[in-house]
CSV table of C-alpha atoms and ligand atoms in Angstrom, one decimal:
chain,number,residue,atom,x,y,z
H,4,UNK,CA,134.2,10.0,91.5
H,5,UNK,CA,136.6,10.9,88.5
H,6,UNK,CA,140.3,10.7,89.4
H,7,UNK,CA,143.3,12.3,87.8
H,8,UNK,CA,144.9,10.0,85.2
H,9,UNK,CA,147.5,8.0,87.1
H,10,UNK,CA,151.1,8.0,86.0
H,11,UNK,CA,151.0,4.2,85.7
H,12,UNK,CA,148.3,1.9,84.4
H,13,UNK,CA,149.0,-1.7,83.5
H,14,UNK,CA,146.9,-4.7,82.7
H,15,UNK,CA,147.8,-8.4,83.3
H,16,UNK,CA,146.8,-11.2,81.0
H,17,UNK,CA,147.4,-14.9,81.0
H,18,UNK,CA,148.3,-16.9,77.9
H,19,UNK,CA,145.2,-18.3,76.2
H,20,UNK,CA,145.1,-22.1,75.7
H,21,UNK,CA,142.4,-22.5,73.1
H,22,UNK,CA,141.3,-20.8,69.9
H,23,UNK,CA,138.3,-19.4,71.7
H,24,UNK,CA,140.4,-18.1,74.5
H,25,UNK,CA,142.8,-16.5,72.0
H,26,UNK,CA,139.9,-14.7,70.3
H,27,UNK,CA,138.7,-13.4,73.7
H,28,UNK,CA,142.2,-12.1,74.6
H,29,UNK,CA,142.5,-10.5,71.2
H,30,UNK,CA,139.2,-8.6,71.7
H,31,UNK,CA,140.1,-7.7,75.3
H,32,UNK,CA,143.6,-6.5,74.4
H,33,UNK,CA,142.1,-4.4,71.5
H,34,UNK,CA,139.6,-2.8,73.9
H,35,UNK,CA,142.1,-2.1,76.7
H,36,UNK,CA,144.8,-0.8,74.3
H,37,UNK,CA,142.6,2.2,73.9
H,38,UNK,CA,143.4,3.2,77.4
H,39,UNK,CA,147.1,3.5,76.4
H,40,UNK,CA,148.5,1.5,79.4
H,41,UNK,CA,152.1,1.9,80.5
H,42,UNK,CA,152.3,-1.8,79.7
H,43,UNK,CA,150.5,-5.1,79.7
H,44,UNK,CA,152.0,-8.1,81.3
H,45,UNK,CA,151.7,-11.8,80.5
H,46,UNK,CA,151.9,-14.4,83.2
H,47,UNK,CA,154.2,-17.5,83.0
H,48,UNK,CA,152.8,-20.6,84.6
H,49,UNK,CA,150.8,-18.7,87.2
H,50,UNK,CA,149.0,-20.9,89.8
H,51,UNK,CA,151.0,-23.8,88.4
H,52,UNK,CA,149.3,-23.5,85.0
H,53,UNK,CA,150.9,-25.8,82.3
H,54,UNK,CA,150.9,-22.9,79.8
H,55,UNK,CA,154.4,-21.6,80.2
H,56,UNK,CA,155.3,-22.3,76.5
H,57,UNK,CA,152.5,-20.0,75.4
H,58,UNK,CA,153.9,-16.9,77.2
H,59,UNK,CA,156.4,-15.8,74.5
H,60,UNK,CA,153.9,-16.1,71.6
H,61,UNK,CA,151.3,-14.2,73.6
H,62,UNK,CA,153.8,-11.5,74.4
H,63,UNK,CA,154.7,-11.3,70.6
H,64,UNK,CA,151.1,-11.0,69.5
H,65,UNK,CA,150.2,-8.3,72.0
H,66,UNK,CA,153.2,-6.3,70.8
H,67,UNK,CA,152.7,-6.8,67.1
H,68,UNK,CA,148.9,-7.0,66.7
H,69,UNK,CA,148.0,-4.3,69.3
H,70,UNK,CA,151.2,-2.2,69.5
H,71,UNK,CA,151.2,-2.7,73.3
H,72,UNK,CA,154.2,-2.3,75.5
H,73,UNK,CA,154.5,-5.7,77.1
H,74,UNK,CA,156.2,-7.0,80.3
H,75,UNK,CA,156.9,-10.8,80.1
H,76,UNK,CA,156.6,-12.6,83.4
H,77,UNK,CA,159.5,-14.9,84.0
H,78,UNK,CA,159.7,-17.3,86.9
H,79,UNK,CA,162.6,-19.5,88.0
H,80,UNK,CA,160.9,-22.2,90.1
H,81,UNK,CA,161.8,-25.7,88.9
H,82,UNK,CA,163.2,-24.2,85.7
H,83,UNK,CA,166.7,-25.1,84.5
H,84,UNK,CA,169.0,-22.1,84.3
H,85,UNK,CA,169.7,-22.8,80.6
H,86,UNK,CA,166.0,-22.5,79.9
H,87,UNK,CA,165.8,-19.1,81.6
H,88,UNK,CA,168.9,-18.0,79.7
H,89,UNK,CA,167.3,-19.1,76.4
H,90,UNK,CA,164.1,-17.2,77.1
H,91,UNK,CA,166.0,-14.0,78.1
H,92,UNK,CA,168.0,-14.2,74.8
H,93,UNK,CA,164.8,-14.7,72.8
H,94,UNK,CA,163.0,-11.8,74.5
H,95,UNK,CA,166.0,-9.6,74.0
H,96,UNK,CA,166.3,-10.4,70.3
H,97,UNK,CA,162.6,-9.6,69.8
H,98,UNK,CA,163.0,-6.2,71.5
H,99,UNK,CA,161.2,-7.0,74.7
H,100,UNK,CA,162.5,-4.6,77.4
H,101,UNK,CA,160.4,-5.3,80.5
H,102,UNK,CA,160.1,-8.4,82.7
H,103,UNK,CA,158.2,-9.2,85.8
H,104,UNK,CA,160.7,-11.4,87.6
H,105,UNK,CA,159.2,-13.7,90.1
H,106,UNK,CA,159.9,-17.0,91.7
H,107,UNK,CA,156.7,-18.6,90.5
H,108,UNK,CA,153.8,-20.4,92.0
H,109,UNK,CA,154.5,-23.9,93.3
H,110,UNK,CA,152.4,-26.4,91.4
H,111,UNK,CA,149.8,-27.9,93.8
H,112,UNK,CA,151.3,-30.0,96.6
H,113,UNK,CA,154.9,-29.2,95.8
H,114,UNK,CA,157.3,-28.4,98.7
H,115,UNK,CA,160.2,-26.1,99.1
H,116,UNK,CA,162.8,-28.8,98.4
H,117,UNK,CA,161.7,-29.0,94.7
H,118,UNK,CA,161.8,-25.2,94.0
H,119,UNK,CA,165.3,-25.4,92.7
H,120,UNK,CA,165.7,-27.2,89.4
H,121,UNK,CA,168.4,-30.0,89.7
H,122,UNK,CA,171.9,-28.7,89.3
H,123,UNK,CA,172.3,-25.0,89.1
H,124,UNK,CA,168.5,-24.0,89.3
H,125,UNK,CA,167.3,-20.9,91.1
H,126,UNK,CA,165.0,-20.9,94.1
H,127,UNK,CA,164.2,-17.2,94.7
H,128,UNK,CA,163.2,-14.2,92.6
H,129,UNK,CA,166.3,-12.4,93.9
H,130,UNK,CA,168.5,-15.0,92.3
H,131,UNK,CA,166.7,-14.5,89.0
H,132,UNK,CA,167.3,-10.8,89.2
H,133,UNK,CA,170.9,-11.4,89.8
H,134,UNK,CA,171.1,-13.7,86.7
H,135,UNK,CA,169.3,-11.2,84.5
H,136,UNK,CA,171.5,-8.3,85.6
H,137,UNK,CA,174.7,-10.4,85.2
H,138,UNK,CA,173.8,-11.5,81.7
H,139,UNK,CA,171.9,-8.5,80.3
H,140,UNK,CA,173.0,-5.6,82.4
H,141,UNK,CA,170.4,-2.8,82.2
H,142,UNK,CA,168.7,-4.1,79.0
H,143,UNK,CA,165.5,-5.1,80.9
H,144,UNK,CA,163.4,-3.0,83.2
H,145,UNK,CA,162.6,-5.4,86.0
H,146,UNK,CA,159.4,-5.5,88.1
H,147,UNK,CA,158.9,-7.8,91.0
H,148,UNK,CA,156.1,-9.0,93.2
H,149,UNK,CA,155.2,-7.6,96.7
H,150,UNK,CA,152.7,-8.6,99.3
H,151,UNK,CA,150.9,-6.0,101.4
H,152,UNK,CA,149.3,-8.9,103.4
H,153,UNK,CA,152.6,-10.8,103.6
H,154,UNK,CA,153.7,-13.7,101.3
H,155,UNK,CA,152.0,-16.8,102.7
H,156,UNK,CA,155.3,-18.7,103.1
H,157,UNK,CA,157.2,-15.8,104.8
H,158,UNK,CA,157.8,-16.2,108.6
H,159,UNK,CA,156.9,-12.5,109.2
H,160,UNK,CA,156.1,-9.3,107.3
H,161,UNK,CA,159.5,-8.0,108.4
H,162,UNK,CA,161.2,-11.0,106.8
H,163,UNK,CA,159.2,-10.6,103.7
H,164,UNK,CA,160.0,-6.9,103.4
H,165,UNK,CA,163.7,-7.7,103.8
H,166,UNK,CA,163.3,-9.9,100.7
H,167,UNK,CA,161.6,-7.1,98.8
H,168,UNK,CA,164.4,-4.7,99.8
H,169,UNK,CA,166.9,-7.2,98.6
H,170,UNK,CA,165.1,-7.4,95.2
H,171,UNK,CA,165.1,-3.6,94.9
H,172,UNK,CA,168.8,-3.4,95.8
H,173,UNK,CA,169.6,-6.0,93.2
H,174,UNK,CA,168.0,-3.8,90.5
H,175,UNK,CA,164.2,-4.2,90.5
H,176,UNK,CA,162.8,-0.9,89.3
H,177,UNK,CA,159.2,-1.3,90.5
H,178,UNK,CA,157.0,-3.7,92.5
H,179,UNK,CA,153.5,-4.8,91.7
H,180,UNK,CA,151.5,-6.0,94.6
H,181,UNK,CA,149.3,-9.1,95.1
H,182,UNK,CA,145.7,-8.0,95.1
H,183,UNK,CA,144.0,-7.1,98.4
H,184,UNK,CA,140.8,-5.7,99.6
H,185,UNK,CA,142.1,-4.3,102.9
H,186,UNK,CA,143.2,-0.8,102.3
H,187,UNK,CA,144.8,-0.5,105.7
H,188,UNK,CA,147.1,-3.5,105.0
H,189,UNK,CA,148.4,-1.6,102.0
H,190,UNK,CA,148.9,1.7,103.9
H,191,UNK,CA,150.9,-0.1,106.6
H,192,UNK,CA,152.9,-2.0,104.0
H,193,UNK,CA,153.7,1.3,102.2
H,194,UNK,CA,154.7,3.0,105.4
H,195,UNK,CA,156.9,0.0,106.4
H,196,UNK,CA,158.6,0.1,102.9
H,197,UNK,CA,159.3,3.8,103.4
H,198,UNK,CA,160.7,3.2,106.9
H,199,UNK,CA,163.0,0.5,105.4
H,200,UNK,CA,164.1,2.8,102.6
H,201,UNK,CA,162.6,0.6,99.9
H,202,UNK,CA,162.3,3.4,97.4
H,203,UNK,CA,161.0,1.7,94.3
H,204,UNK,CA,157.4,2.5,93.1
H,205,UNK,CA,154.8,0.2,94.6
H,206,UNK,CA,151.9,-0.3,92.2
H,207,UNK,CA,148.9,-1.9,93.8
H,208,UNK,CA,147.5,-4.9,92.0
H,209,UNK,CA,143.8,-4.7,91.7
H,210,UNK,CA,141.4,-7.7,91.1
H,211,UNK,CA,138.0,-6.6,89.8
H,212,UNK,CA,135.4,-9.0,91.1
H,213,UNK,CA,133.6,-10.6,88.2
H,214,UNK,CA,132.9,-14.0,89.8
H,215,UNK,CA,133.2,-13.8,93.6
H,216,UNK,CA,133.6,-17.5,94.1
H,217,UNK,CA,136.5,-17.6,91.7
H,218,UNK,CA,138.2,-14.8,93.6
H,219,UNK,CA,137.7,-16.7,96.8
H,220,UNK,CA,139.3,-19.7,95.2
H,221,UNK,CA,142.3,-17.8,93.9
H,222,UNK,CA,142.7,-16.1,97.3
H,223,UNK,CA,142.9,-19.4,99.1
H,224,UNK,CA,145.8,-20.3,96.8
H,225,UNK,CA,147.7,-17.0,96.7
H,226,UNK,CA,147.2,-15.9,100.3
H,227,UNK,CA,145.1,-12.7,99.6
H,228,UNK,CA,142.6,-12.2,102.4
H,229,UNK,CA,138.9,-12.0,101.7
H,230,UNK,CA,137.5,-9.8,104.5
H,231,UNK,CA,134.5,-11.4,106.3
H,232,UNK,CA,132.3,-8.4,105.7
H,233,UNK,CA,132.9,-8.8,101.9
H,234,UNK,CA,132.0,-12.5,101.9
H,235,UNK,CA,128.9,-11.7,104.1
H,236,UNK,CA,127.7,-9.0,101.8
H,237,UNK,CA,128.1,-11.1,98.7
H,238,UNK,CA,126.2,-13.9,100.3
H,239,UNK,CA,123.3,-11.6,100.9
H,240,UNK,CA,122.9,-10.6,97.2
H,241,UNK,CA,120.7,-13.0,95.2
H,242,UNK,CA,120.6,-11.2,91.8
H,243,UNK,CA,123.6,-11.2,89.5
H,244,UNK,CA,123.1,-7.5,88.8
H,245,UNK,CA,123.2,-6.6,92.5
H,246,UNK,CA,126.4,-8.6,93.0
H,247,UNK,CA,128.0,-6.9,90.0
H,248,UNK,CA,127.0,-3.4,91.2
H,249,UNK,CA,128.3,-4.2,94.7
H,250,UNK,CA,131.6,-5.6,93.3
H,251,UNK,CA,132.1,-2.4,91.3
H,252,UNK,CA,131.4,-0.2,94.3
H,253,UNK,CA,133.9,-2.1,96.5
H,254,UNK,CA,136.8,-2.2,94.0
H,255,UNK,CA,136.0,1.3,92.7
H,256,UNK,CA,136.1,2.7,96.2
H,257,UNK,CA,139.4,0.8,96.9
H,258,UNK,CA,141.0,2.3,93.8
H,259,UNK,CA,139.8,5.8,94.5
H,260,UNK,CA,141.2,5.6,98.0
H,261,UNK,CA,144.5,4.2,96.8
H,262,UNK,CA,144.9,6.9,94.2
H,263,UNK,CA,144.0,9.4,96.9
H,264,UNK,CA,147.0,8.0,98.9
H,265,UNK,CA,149.2,9.0,96.0
H,266,UNK,CA,150.1,5.6,94.6
H,267,UNK,CA,151.8,5.7,91.2
H,268,UNK,CA,148.9,4.0,89.5
H,269,UNK,CA,147.2,0.6,89.2
H,270,UNK,CA,147.9,-2.8,87.8
H,271,UNK,CA,144.7,-4.6,86.9
H,272,UNK,CA,144.4,-8.4,87.0
H,273,UNK,CA,142.1,-8.6,84.0
H,274,UNK,CA,141.7,-12.4,83.8
H,275,UNK,CA,141.5,-11.7,80.1
H,276,UNK,CA,138.1,-10.0,80.3
H,277,UNK,CA,137.7,-6.5,79.3
H,278,UNK,CA,134.2,-5.9,80.8
H,279,UNK,CA,135.1,-5.7,84.6
H,280,UNK,CA,138.2,-3.7,83.9
H,281,UNK,CA,136.4,-1.2,81.6
H,282,UNK,CA,133.6,-0.8,84.2
H,283,UNK,CA,136.2,-0.1,86.9
H,284,UNK,CA,138.0,2.5,84.7
H,285,UNK,CA,134.7,4.1,83.7
H,286,UNK,CA,133.8,4.4,87.4
H,287,UNK,CA,137.1,6.1,88.1
H,288,UNK,CA,136.4,8.5,85.2
H,289,UNK,CA,139.4,7.1,83.2
H,290,UNK,CA,138.3,7.0,79.5
H,291,UNK,CA,140.0,5.6,76.5
H,292,UNK,CA,142.6,7.8,74.9
H,293,UNK,CA,141.4,8.6,71.4
H,294,UNK,CA,144.8,8.8,69.7
H,295,UNK,CA,145.7,5.6,67.9
H,296,UNK,CA,148.2,3.4,69.8
H,297,UNK,CA,151.9,3.7,69.0
H,298,UNK,CA,153.3,0.7,67.2
H,299,UNK,CA,155.7,-1.3,69.4
H,300,UNK,CA,159.4,-0.8,68.6
H,301,UNK,CA,162.2,-2.0,70.8
H,302,UNK,CA,163.3,1.3,72.0
H,303,UNK,CA,160.0,3.2,72.5
H,304,UNK,CA,159.1,3.2,76.1
H,305,UNK,CA,156.6,6.0,76.6
H,306,UNK,CA,156.3,5.6,80.3
H,307,UNK,CA,159.4,3.7,81.2
H,308,UNK,CA,159.2,4.7,84.9
H,309,UNK,CA,155.9,4.9,86.8
F,9,LIG,P1,160.4,-14.5,96.2
F,9,LIG,O1,160.6,-13.0,96.2
F,9,LIG,O2,161.4,-15.4,95.9
F,9,LIG,O3,159.7,-14.9,97.6
F,9,LIG,C1,159.1,-16.1,97.9
F,9,LIG,C2,159.1,-16.5,99.3
F,9,LIG,O4,160.4,-16.8,99.7
F,9,LIG,C3,158.7,-15.3,100.2
F,9,LIG,O5,158.0,-15.8,101.4
F,9,LIG,C4,160.0,-14.7,100.6
F,9,LIG,O6,159.9,-14.0,101.9
F,9,LIG,C5,160.9,-15.9,100.7
F,9,LIG,N1,162.3,-15.7,100.3
F,9,LIG,C6,162.8,-14.9,99.3
F,9,LIG,N2,164.1,-15.0,99.3
F,9,LIG,C7,164.5,-15.9,100.3
F,9,LIG,C8,165.7,-16.4,100.7
F,9,LIG,N3,166.9,-16.1,100.2
F,9,LIG,N4,165.7,-17.3,101.8
F,9,LIG,C9,164.5,-17.6,102.4
F,9,LIG,N5,163.3,-17.2,102.0
F,9,LIG,C10,163.3,-16.3,100.9
F,9,LIG,N6,153.5,-16.9,89.7
F,9,LIG,C11,153.7,-17.6,88.6
F,9,LIG,O7,153.9,-18.8,88.6
F,9,LIG,N7,153.7,-17.0,87.3
F,9,LIG,C12,153.4,-15.6,87.2
F,9,LIG,O8,153.4,-15.1,86.0
F,9,LIG,C13,153.2,-14.9,88.3
F,9,LIG,N8,153.0,-13.5,88.3
F,9,LIG,C14,152.9,-12.8,89.4
F,9,LIG,C15,152.7,-11.4,89.4
F,9,LIG,C16,152.5,-10.7,90.5
F,9,LIG,C17,152.4,-9.2,90.4
F,9,LIG,C18,152.5,-11.3,91.8
F,9,LIG,C19,152.2,-10.5,93.0
F,9,LIG,C20,152.6,-12.7,91.9
F,9,LIG,C21,152.8,-13.4,90.7
F,9,LIG,N9,153.0,-14.8,90.7
F,9,LIG,C22,153.2,-15.5,89.6
F,9,LIG,C23,152.9,-15.5,92.0
F,9,LIG,C24,154.3,-15.6,92.7
F,9,LIG,O9,155.2,-16.4,91.8
F,9,LIG,C25,154.2,-16.3,94.0
F,9,LIG,O10,153.5,-15.5,94.9
F,9,LIG,C26,155.4,-16.9,94.6
F,9,LIG,O11,155.0,-17.8,95.7
F,9,LIG,C27,156.4,-15.9,95.1
F,9,LIG,O12,157.0,-15.2,94.1
F,9,LIG,P2,158.0,-14.0,94.5
F,9,LIG,O13,158.6,-13.6,93.2
F,9,LIG,O14,157.4,-13.1,95.4
F,9,LIG,O15,159.1,-14.9,95.3
C-alpha cells in the first residue's frame, strides 16, 4: 500500500574493498540518490571489518560524485583518542556535518577489557559524544545507535535505555535502531523511551532480506532476533523467486506498519545493493524524486532534523 513520503529516509553503505565493489557502490549510490535521502551513512569497521581506513574516502566520493548528504560513522573501540581527533578534524575541514557516533563492534573474540585503547582511549559511545561536543561544539549533527531488542551486552533493557538517555542528554540529535523483525519489540521500546523522556527521533533501521542465510549470520553477531515463524517460512520456500517475494512482503509490511505508527522515517541497511532497497521503496509507493540532486556543500542540510 502506498505510504506518505516520510520526513526521514536514509541509506547505509559500507566502504568497498575492491574495484568491483567500488563500481557496485557507485551504481547503487547513483540509483538511490534519485530518492533524495535525508542522508546516506558509511560504516566504520562494522562487524570488526578491517576497512576503517576506507571510510573517509567513501564519504568523500559519495558527497562529491553523487551530491549526497553523508553521515560518517565513527567508533571509539580500541581507537587511540588522537586518531579520533584527527578524523574529526579531517571531516570538519571537508565540510562533513553529520556523524553516527558509536562504540563499535568488538572484533571476533575480543572482551570488554580491550575496548579502551591504551592510555586515554574511550570505551563507550557516550564518551565519544562528549569528546566531539568538547572539541567541535555544535558543528556536527550526531546520531547514535539504539536497540529495540536490547543491546546483547546490556544487563537489561532498562539499563540499555538509561545509556540511550545519557547519549541523548550529551547531545545526540537522533537515534537509528538496530534492525528487527518484531514490530512489537519496537513499539514497546518506543513507549519506554517516551516514558523515560528520551525525546530524540527514533528512526527504525530496516534490513531488506536479499539473502536470508546472510541475515541470520549477521543477526547472530549483532543480537537481532530472527523470529521462528520467519525462519520456518523461509525454510519452506524452494524457489528463489518465492523467497524474494516473501522477503519483500515481510519487510514491506513491517515498514508500512512502522510508518503507520508515526515513526519519523526509515534507515535502510542496503549492504551496498540497490535492488532490494528499490523493491522495498516501490512496494511502499515511494518513487524517485525527478529533480536532479543538489550538489553537496558544507552548509546545505535540506533535512537537518528528521
Ligand atoms: P554504547 O552506547 O557504548 O553501548 C554499548 C554497550 O555498553 C551497551 O550494552 C550499553 O548498555 C553499555 N554501556 C554504555 N555505556 C556504559 C557505561 N558507561 N558503563 C557500562 N555499560 C555501558 N559498529 C561498527 O563497528 N561500525 C559501525 O559503523 C557501526 N554502525 C552502526 C550503526 C547503527 C545504526 C547500529 C545500530 C549499530 C552500529 N554498529 C557499528 C554496531 C555497534 O557498534 C555495536 O552494536 C556496539 O556493540 C555498540 O555500540 P553503541 O554505540 O550502541 O555502544
